[in-house]
Short mmCIF file of C-alpha atoms and ligand atoms in Angstrom, two decimals:
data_model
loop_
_atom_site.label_atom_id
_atom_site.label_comp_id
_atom_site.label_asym_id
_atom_site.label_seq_id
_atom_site.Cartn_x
_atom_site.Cartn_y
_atom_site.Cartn_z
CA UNK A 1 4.05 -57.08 1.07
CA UNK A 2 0.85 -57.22 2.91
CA UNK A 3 -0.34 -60.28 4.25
CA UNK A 4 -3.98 -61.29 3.90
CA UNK A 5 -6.07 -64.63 5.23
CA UNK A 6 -9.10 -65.14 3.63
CA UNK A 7 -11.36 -68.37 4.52
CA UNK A 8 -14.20 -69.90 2.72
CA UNK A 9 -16.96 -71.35 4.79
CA UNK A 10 -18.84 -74.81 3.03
CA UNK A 11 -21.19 -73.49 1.49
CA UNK A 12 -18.66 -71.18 -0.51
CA UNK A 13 -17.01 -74.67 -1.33
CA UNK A 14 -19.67 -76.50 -1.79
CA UNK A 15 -19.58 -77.86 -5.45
CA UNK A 16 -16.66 -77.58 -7.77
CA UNK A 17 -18.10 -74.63 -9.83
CA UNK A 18 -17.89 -72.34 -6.57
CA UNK A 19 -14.35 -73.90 -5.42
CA UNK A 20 -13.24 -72.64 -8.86
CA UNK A 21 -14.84 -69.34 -8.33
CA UNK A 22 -13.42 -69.43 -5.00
CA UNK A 23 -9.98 -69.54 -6.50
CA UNK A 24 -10.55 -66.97 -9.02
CA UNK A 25 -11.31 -64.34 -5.50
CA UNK A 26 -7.78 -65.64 -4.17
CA UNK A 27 -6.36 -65.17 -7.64
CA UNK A 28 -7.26 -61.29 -7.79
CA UNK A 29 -6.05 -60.57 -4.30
CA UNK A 30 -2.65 -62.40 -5.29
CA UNK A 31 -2.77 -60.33 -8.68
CA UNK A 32 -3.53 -57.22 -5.99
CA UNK A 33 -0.19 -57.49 -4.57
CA UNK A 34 -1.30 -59.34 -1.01
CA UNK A 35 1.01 -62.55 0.35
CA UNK A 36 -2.61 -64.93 0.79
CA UNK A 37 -3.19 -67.62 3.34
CA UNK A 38 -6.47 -69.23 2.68
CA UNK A 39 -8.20 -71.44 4.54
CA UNK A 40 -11.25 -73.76 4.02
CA UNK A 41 -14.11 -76.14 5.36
CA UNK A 42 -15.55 -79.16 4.62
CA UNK A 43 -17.68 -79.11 1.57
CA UNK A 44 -21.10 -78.23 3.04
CA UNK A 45 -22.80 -81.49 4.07
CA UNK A 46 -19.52 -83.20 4.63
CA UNK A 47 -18.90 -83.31 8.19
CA UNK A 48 -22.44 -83.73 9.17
CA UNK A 49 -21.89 -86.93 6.66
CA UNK A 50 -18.51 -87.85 8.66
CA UNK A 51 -19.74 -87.17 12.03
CA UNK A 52 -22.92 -89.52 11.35
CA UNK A 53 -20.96 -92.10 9.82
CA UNK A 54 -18.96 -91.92 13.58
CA UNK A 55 -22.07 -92.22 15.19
CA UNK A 56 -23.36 -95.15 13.50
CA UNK A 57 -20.50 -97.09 14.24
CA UNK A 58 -20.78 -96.55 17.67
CA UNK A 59 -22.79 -93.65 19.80
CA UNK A 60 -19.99 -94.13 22.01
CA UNK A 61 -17.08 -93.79 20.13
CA UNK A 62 -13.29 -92.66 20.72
CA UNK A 63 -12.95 -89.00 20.68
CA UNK A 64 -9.68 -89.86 19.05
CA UNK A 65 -10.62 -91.58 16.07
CA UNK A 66 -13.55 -89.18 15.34
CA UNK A 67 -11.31 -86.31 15.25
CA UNK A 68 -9.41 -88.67 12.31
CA UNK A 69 -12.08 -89.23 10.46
CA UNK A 70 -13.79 -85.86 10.42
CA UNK A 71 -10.50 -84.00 10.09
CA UNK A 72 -10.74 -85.45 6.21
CA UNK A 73 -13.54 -82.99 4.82
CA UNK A 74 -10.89 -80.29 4.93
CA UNK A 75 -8.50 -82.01 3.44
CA UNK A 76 -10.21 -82.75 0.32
CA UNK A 77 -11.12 -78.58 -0.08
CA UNK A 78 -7.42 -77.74 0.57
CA UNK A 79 -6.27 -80.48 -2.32
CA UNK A 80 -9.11 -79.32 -4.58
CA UNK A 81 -8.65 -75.42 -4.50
CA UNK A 82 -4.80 -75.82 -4.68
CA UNK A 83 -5.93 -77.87 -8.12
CA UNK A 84 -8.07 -75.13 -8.73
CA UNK A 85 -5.19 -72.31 -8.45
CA UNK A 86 -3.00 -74.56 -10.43
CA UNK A 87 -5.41 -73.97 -13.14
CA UNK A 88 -5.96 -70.22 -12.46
CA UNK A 89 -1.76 -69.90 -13.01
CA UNK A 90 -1.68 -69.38 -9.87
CA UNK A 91 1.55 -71.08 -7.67
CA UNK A 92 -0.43 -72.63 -4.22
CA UNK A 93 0.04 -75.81 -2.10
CA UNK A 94 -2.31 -77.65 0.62
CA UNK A 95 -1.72 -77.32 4.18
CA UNK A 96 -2.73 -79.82 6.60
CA UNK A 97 -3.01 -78.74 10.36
CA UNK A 98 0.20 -80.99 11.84
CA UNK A 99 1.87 -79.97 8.39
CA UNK A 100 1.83 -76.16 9.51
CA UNK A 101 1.43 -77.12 12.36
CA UNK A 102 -1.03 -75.85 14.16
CA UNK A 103 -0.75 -77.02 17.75
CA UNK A 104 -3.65 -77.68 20.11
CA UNK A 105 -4.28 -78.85 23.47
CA UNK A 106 -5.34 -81.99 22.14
CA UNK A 107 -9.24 -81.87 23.60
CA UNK A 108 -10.41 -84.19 21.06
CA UNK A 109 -13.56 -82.96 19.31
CA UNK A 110 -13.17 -79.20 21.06
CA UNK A 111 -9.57 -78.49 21.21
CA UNK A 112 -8.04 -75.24 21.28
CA UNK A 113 -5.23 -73.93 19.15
CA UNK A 114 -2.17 -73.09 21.53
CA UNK A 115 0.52 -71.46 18.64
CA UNK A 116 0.87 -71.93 15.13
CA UNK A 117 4.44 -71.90 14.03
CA UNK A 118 4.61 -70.61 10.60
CA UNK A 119 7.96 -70.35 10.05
CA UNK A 120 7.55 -72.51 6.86
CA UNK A 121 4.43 -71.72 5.41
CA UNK A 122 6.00 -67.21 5.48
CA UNK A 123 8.59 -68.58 3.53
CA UNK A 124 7.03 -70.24 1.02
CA UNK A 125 4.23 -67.29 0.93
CA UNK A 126 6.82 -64.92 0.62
CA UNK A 127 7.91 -66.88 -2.37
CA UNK A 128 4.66 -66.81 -4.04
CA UNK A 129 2.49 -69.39 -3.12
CA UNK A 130 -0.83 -69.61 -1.99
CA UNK A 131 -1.08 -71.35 1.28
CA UNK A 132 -4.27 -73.70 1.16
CA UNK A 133 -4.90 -74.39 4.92
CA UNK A 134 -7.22 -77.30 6.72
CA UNK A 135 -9.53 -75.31 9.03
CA UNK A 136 -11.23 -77.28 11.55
CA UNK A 137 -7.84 -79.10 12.57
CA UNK A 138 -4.47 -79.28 14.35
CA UNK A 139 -2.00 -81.67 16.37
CA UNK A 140 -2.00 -82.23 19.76
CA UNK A 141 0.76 -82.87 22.00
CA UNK A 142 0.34 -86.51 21.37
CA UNK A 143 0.62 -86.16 18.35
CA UNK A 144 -2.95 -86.90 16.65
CA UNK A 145 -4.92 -84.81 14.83
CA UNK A 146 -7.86 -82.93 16.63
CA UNK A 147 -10.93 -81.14 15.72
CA UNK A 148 -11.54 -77.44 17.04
CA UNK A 149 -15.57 -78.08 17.69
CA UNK A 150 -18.24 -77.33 15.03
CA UNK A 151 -17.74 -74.22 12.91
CA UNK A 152 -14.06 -74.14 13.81
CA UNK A 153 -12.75 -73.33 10.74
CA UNK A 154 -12.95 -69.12 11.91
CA UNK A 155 -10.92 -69.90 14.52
CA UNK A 156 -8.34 -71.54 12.52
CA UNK A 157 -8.39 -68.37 10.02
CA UNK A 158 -8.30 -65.98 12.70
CA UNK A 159 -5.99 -67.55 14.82
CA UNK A 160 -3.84 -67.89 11.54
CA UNK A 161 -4.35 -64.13 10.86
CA UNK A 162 -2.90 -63.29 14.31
CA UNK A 163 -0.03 -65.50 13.53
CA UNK A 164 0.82 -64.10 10.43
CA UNK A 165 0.68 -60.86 11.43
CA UNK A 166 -2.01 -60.30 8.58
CA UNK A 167 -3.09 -57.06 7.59
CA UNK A 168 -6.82 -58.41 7.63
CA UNK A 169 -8.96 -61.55 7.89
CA UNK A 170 -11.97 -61.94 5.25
CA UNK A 171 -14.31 -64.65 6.21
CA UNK A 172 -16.49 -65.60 3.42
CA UNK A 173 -19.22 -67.16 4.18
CA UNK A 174 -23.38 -67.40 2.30
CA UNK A 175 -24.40 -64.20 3.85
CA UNK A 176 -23.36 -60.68 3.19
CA UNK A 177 -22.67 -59.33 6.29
CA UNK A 178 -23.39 -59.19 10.23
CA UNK A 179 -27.10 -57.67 10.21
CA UNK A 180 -29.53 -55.26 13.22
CA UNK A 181 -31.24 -58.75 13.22
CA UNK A 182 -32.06 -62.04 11.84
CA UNK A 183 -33.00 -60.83 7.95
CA UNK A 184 -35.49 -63.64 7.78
CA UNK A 185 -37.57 -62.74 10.61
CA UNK A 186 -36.71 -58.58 10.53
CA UNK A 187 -37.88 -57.61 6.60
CA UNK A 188 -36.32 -54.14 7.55
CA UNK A 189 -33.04 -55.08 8.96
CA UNK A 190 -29.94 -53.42 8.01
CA UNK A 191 -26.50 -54.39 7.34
CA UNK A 192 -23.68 -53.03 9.67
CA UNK A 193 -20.95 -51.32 7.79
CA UNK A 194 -19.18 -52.06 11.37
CA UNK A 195 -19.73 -53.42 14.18
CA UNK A 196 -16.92 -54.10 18.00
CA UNK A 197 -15.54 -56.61 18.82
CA UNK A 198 -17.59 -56.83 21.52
CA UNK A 199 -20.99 -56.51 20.30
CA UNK A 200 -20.09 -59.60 18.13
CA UNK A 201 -18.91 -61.87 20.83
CA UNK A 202 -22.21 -60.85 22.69
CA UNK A 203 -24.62 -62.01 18.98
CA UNK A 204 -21.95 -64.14 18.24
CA UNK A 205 -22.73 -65.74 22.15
CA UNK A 206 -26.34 -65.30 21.84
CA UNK A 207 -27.60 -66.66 19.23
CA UNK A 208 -26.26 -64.99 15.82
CA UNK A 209 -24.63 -67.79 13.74
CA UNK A 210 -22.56 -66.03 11.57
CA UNK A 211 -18.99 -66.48 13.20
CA UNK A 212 -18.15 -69.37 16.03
CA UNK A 213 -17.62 -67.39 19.41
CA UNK A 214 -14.32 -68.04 19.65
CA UNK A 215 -12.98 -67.03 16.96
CA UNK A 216 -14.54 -63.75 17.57
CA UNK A 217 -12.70 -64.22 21.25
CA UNK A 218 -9.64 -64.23 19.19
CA UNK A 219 -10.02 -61.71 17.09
CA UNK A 220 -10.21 -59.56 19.72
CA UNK A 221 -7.61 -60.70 22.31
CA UNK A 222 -5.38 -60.47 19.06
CA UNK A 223 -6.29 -57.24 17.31
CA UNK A 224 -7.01 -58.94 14.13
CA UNK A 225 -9.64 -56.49 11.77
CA UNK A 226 -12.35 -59.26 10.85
CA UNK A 227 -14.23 -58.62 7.77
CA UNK A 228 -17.53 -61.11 7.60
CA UNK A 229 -18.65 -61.11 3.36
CA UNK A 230 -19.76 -63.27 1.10
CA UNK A 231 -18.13 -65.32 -1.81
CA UNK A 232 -21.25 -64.95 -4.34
CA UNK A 233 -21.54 -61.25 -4.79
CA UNK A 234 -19.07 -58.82 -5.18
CA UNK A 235 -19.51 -56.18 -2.24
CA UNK A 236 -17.78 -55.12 1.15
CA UNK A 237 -19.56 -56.89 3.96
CA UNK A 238 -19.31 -56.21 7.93
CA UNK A 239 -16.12 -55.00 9.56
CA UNK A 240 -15.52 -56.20 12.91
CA UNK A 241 -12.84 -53.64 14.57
CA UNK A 242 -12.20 -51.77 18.28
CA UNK A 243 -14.74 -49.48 19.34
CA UNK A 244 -12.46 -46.09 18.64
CA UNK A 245 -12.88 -47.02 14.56
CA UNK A 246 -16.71 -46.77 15.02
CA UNK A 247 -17.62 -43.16 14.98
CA UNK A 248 -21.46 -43.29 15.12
CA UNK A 249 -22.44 -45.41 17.69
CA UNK A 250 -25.79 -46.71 17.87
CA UNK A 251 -27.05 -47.30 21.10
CA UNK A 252 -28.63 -50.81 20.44
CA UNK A 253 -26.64 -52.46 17.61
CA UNK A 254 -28.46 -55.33 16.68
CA UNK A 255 -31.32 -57.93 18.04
CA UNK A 256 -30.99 -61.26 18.44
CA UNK A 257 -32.57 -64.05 19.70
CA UNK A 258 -31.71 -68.09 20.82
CA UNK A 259 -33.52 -70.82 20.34
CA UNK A 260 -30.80 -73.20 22.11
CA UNK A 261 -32.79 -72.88 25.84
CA UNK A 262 -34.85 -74.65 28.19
CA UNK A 263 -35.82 -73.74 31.43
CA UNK A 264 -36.15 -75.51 34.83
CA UNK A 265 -37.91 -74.73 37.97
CA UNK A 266 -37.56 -75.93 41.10
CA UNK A 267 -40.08 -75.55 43.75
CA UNK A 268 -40.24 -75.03 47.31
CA UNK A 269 -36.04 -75.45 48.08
CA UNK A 270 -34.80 -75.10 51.28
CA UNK A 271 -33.80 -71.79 51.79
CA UNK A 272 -30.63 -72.06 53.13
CA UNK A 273 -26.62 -71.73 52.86
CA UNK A 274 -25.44 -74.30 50.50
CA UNK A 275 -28.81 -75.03 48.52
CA UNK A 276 -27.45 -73.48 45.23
CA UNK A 277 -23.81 -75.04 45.33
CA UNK A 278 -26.02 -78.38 45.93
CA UNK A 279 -27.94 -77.66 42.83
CA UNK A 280 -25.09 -76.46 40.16
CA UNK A 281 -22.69 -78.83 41.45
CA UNK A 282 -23.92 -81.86 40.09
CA UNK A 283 -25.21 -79.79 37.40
CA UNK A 284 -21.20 -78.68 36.18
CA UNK A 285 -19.90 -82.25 37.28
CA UNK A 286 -22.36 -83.59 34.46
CA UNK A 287 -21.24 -80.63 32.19
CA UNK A 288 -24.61 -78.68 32.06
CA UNK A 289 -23.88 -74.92 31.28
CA UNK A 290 -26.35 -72.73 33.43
CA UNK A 291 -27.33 -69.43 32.03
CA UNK A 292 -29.61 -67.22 33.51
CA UNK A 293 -30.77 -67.78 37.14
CA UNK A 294 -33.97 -66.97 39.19
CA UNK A 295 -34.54 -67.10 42.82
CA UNK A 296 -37.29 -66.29 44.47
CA UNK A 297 -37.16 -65.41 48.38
CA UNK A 298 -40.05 -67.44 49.98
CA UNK A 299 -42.34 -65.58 52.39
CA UNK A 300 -42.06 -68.25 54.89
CA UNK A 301 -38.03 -67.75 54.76
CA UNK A 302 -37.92 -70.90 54.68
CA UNK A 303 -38.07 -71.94 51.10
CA UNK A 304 -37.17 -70.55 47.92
CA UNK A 305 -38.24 -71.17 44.08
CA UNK A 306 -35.67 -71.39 41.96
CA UNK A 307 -35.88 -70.78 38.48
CA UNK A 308 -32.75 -71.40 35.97
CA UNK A 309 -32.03 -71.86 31.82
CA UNK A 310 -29.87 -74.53 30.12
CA UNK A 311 -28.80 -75.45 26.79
CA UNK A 312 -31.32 -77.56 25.11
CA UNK A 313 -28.94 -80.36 24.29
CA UNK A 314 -28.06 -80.75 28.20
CA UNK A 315 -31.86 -80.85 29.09
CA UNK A 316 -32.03 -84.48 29.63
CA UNK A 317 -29.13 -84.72 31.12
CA UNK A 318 -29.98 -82.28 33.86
CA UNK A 319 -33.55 -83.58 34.25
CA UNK A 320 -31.52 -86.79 35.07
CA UNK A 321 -29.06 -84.82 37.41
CA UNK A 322 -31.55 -82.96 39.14
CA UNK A 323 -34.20 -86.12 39.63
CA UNK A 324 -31.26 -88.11 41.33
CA UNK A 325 -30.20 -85.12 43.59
CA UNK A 326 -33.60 -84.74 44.37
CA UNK A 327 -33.56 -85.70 47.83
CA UNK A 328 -30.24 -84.34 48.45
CA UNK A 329 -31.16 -80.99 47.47
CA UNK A 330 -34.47 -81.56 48.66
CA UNK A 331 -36.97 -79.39 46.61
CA UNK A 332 -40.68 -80.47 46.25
CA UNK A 333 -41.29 -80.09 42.61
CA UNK A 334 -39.49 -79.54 39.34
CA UNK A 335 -40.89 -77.77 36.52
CA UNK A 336 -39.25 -77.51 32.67
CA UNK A 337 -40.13 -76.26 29.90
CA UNK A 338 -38.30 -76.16 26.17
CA UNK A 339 -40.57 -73.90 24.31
CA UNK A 340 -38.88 -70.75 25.60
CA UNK A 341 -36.77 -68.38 23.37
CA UNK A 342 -33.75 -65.51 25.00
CA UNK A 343 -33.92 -62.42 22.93
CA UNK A 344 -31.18 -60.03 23.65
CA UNK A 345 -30.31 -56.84 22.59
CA UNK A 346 -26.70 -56.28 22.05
CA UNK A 347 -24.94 -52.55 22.22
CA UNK A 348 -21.88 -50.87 23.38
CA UNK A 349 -23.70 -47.41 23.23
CA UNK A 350 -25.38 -48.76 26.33
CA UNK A 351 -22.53 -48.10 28.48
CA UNK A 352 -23.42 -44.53 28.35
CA UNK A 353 -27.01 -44.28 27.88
CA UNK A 354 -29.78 -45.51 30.47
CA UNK A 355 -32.69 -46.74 29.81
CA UNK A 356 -32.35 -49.56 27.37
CA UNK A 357 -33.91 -52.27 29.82
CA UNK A 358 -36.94 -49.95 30.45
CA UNK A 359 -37.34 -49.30 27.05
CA UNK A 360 -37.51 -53.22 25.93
CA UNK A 361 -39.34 -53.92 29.10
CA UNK A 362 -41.68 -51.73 27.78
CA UNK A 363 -41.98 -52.62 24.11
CA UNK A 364 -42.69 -55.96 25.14
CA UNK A 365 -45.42 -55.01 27.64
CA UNK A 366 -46.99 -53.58 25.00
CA UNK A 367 -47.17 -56.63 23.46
CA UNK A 368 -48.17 -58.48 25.82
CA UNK A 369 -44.83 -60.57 25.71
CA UNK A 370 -44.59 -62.01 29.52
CA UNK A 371 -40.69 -61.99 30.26
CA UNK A 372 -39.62 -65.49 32.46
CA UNK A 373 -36.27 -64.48 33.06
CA UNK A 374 -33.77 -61.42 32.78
CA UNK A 375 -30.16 -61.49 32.76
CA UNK A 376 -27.92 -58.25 31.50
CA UNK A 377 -24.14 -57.57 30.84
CA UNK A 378 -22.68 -54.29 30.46
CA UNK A 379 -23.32 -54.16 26.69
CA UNK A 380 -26.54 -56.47 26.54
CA UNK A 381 -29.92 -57.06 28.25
CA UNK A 382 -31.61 -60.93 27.18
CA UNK A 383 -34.79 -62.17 28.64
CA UNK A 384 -36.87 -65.24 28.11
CA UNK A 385 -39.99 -65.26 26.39
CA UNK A 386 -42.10 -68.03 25.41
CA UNK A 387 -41.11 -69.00 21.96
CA UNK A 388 -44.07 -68.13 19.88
CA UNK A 389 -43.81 -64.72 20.68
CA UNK A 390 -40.12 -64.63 19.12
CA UNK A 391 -41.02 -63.20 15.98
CA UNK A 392 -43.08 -60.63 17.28
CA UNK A 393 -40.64 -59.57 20.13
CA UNK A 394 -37.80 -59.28 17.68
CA UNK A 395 -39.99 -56.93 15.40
CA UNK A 396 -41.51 -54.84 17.66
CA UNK A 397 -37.54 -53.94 19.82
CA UNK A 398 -36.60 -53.90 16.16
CA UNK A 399 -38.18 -50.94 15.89
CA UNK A 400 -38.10 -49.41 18.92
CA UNK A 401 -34.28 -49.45 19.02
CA UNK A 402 -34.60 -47.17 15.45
CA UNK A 403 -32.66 -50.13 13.96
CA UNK A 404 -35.71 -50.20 10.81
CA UNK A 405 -33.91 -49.54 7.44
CA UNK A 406 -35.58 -46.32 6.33
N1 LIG B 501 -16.40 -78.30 8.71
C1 LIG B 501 -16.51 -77.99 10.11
C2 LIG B 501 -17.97 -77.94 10.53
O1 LIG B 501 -18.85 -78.16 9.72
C3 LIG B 501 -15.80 -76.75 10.48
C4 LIG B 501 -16.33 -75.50 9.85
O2 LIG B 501 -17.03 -75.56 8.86
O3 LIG B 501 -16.04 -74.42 10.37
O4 LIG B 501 -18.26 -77.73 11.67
MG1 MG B 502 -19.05 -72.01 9.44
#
């Protein structure tokens, strides 16, 4: 019999009535001859609820014991939709993560899953019943429960999937599908029937919400056929597969665009050997990611400009970093700004074609966009805008990718 994972996001749990319409989808696929694994989040809300509760006790709490206390949202879904089969006729049980267990490095609050033994939970599956697992959560090698980081719950489902050796993964989640572009902003964007596994780490990466980066890592060390749907209509959503299943391929796959940046500049550095490791060593000791980076050769040749992007949640933090190194590294003047915006466009067709960089240079020159910053993979250019022009830059490349529903 084929095995299938399917996992509900929160807002596909979010009340009782769509838990019990939740369990009426797992109820056809059982009825449909598939062995099911599901998995669940928190209720929406939940964890945001558990996480502030954490921070009001202290700001500084122990990793440990926040792991324990948000850990619990799950477990109320899994207890509530095994109810919910019960009452469907259907045979299911709950599945905590150390029940399974699912075992992690133990990183509180952004652990990793390192195997999943599911010796127990196959059996029981191959007797009938509907595993109901925690996403979210596993054990660590000391033994306590820990948290996979926010929006963890694909992992768990895909990293279960691989596992199981499941025939597919269905992530359900409040949108239909993986989309050109953001449909709120893009009126004419489309819904992929497919899209690599690459392109989605790259949206997933850059901005696109729809599945946690990681899991989408997974899914493609692993093999496992991702589908991304939704729980409240009844339609096929996006396929994420390997490149060879994707006979069409669209140069330019989707747009996308990240709000999550801020940019710093620092002025007039001494241009010399060691002046970068100077910079981003403080800045990786404190944890600051840098993204794209700048640097300017001075025409003195003695001094550079050097122009980089963070995360907005580090930007304090490496304000702080950089304003204490200051005489170490020795630049004159620091410059940062938050209202900047990366918009990428995200392909594998560019492997083969040229010109995709000229071509959204261009559409955004005729726009009068200025672009701060450029960085480009094999299968994705991004550049930095200021972000009132996101909208409009998102449109306009929209467009000139041919991406516009007809
Ligand atoms: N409930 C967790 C969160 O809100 C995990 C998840 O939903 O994927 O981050
Ligand atoms: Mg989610």
């Amino acid at each position: 019999m084929a095995r299938l994972v399917m996992k509900f996001g929160g807002t596909s749990v979010g009340t009782i009535e769509r838990i019990k319409n939740v369990a009426r989808k797992v109820k056809r696929e059982v009825e449909a001859g598939n062995e099911v694994a599901v998995v669940v989040s928190a209720m929406s809300g939940e964890t945001n609820k558990l996480v502030d509760f954490c921070n009001q006790i202290s700001p500084l709490h122990d990793q440990r014991e926040y792991d324990a206390v948000v850990a619990t949202g799950e477990q109320v879904t899994t207890g509530l939709l095994a109810m919910a089969l019960h009452a469907e006729g259907v045979k299911a049980r709950s599945w905590q993560g150390w029940q399974v267990p699912i075992n992690t490095d133990g990183a509180h609050g952004k652990a990793r899953i390192m195997s999943i033994d599911t010796t127990a939970m196959a059996a029981d599956m191959a007797a009938g019943t509907v595993a109901v697992v925690a996403g979210f959560q596993g054990v660590g090698p000391n033994r306590r429960l820990s948290t996979l980081g926010r929006g963890g719950s694909d992992t768990s489902a895909v990293a279960l999937a691989a596992a199981l050796g499941a025939r597919q993964c269905d992530i359900y989640t409040d949108v239909d599908g993986v989309y050109t572009a953001d449909p709120r902003i893009v009126t004419a964007a489309r819904k992929l029937d497919k899209i690599t596994y690459e392109e989605m780490l790259e949206l997933a990466s850059l901005g696109a919400k729809v599945l946690q980066t990681r899991s989408v890592e997974m899914a493609m060390n692993h093999r496992v056929r991702v589908q991304v749907l939704s729980s409240l209509v009844d339609k096929p959503g996006t396929m994420v597969v390997d490149e060879e299943e994707i006979v069409e391929k669209q140069i330019v796959s989707g747009v996308t665009y990240s709000s999550d940046e801020a940019k710093i500049t620092l002025l007039r550095v001494a241009d010399r050997p060691g002046v970068a490791a100077a910079i981003f060593g403080p800045l990786a000791e404190a944890g600051v990611n840098v993204d794209m980076i700048i640097q300017n050769i001075a025409e003195d040749g003695r001094h550079t400009d050097l122009t980089f992007t963070i995360g907005r949640a580090d930007y304090e933090r490496a304000l702080d970093v950089l304003t204490r190194e200051k005489a170490s590294i020795g630049f004159e003047k620091m410059l940062h700004d938050k209202n900047v915006v990366k918009v990428s466009v995200v392909g594998v067709g560019m492997r083969s074609h040229t010109g995709v960089a000229r071509r959204m240079f261009q559409t955004l020159a005729e726009k009068n966009i200025n672009i701060q910053a450029i960085t480009t993979s094999e299968i994705k250019v991004s550049v930095l805008i200021g972000a009132d022009y996101t909208e409009l830059a998102v449109r306009s490349l929209h467009s000139a990718f041919d991406l516009d529903a007809a």
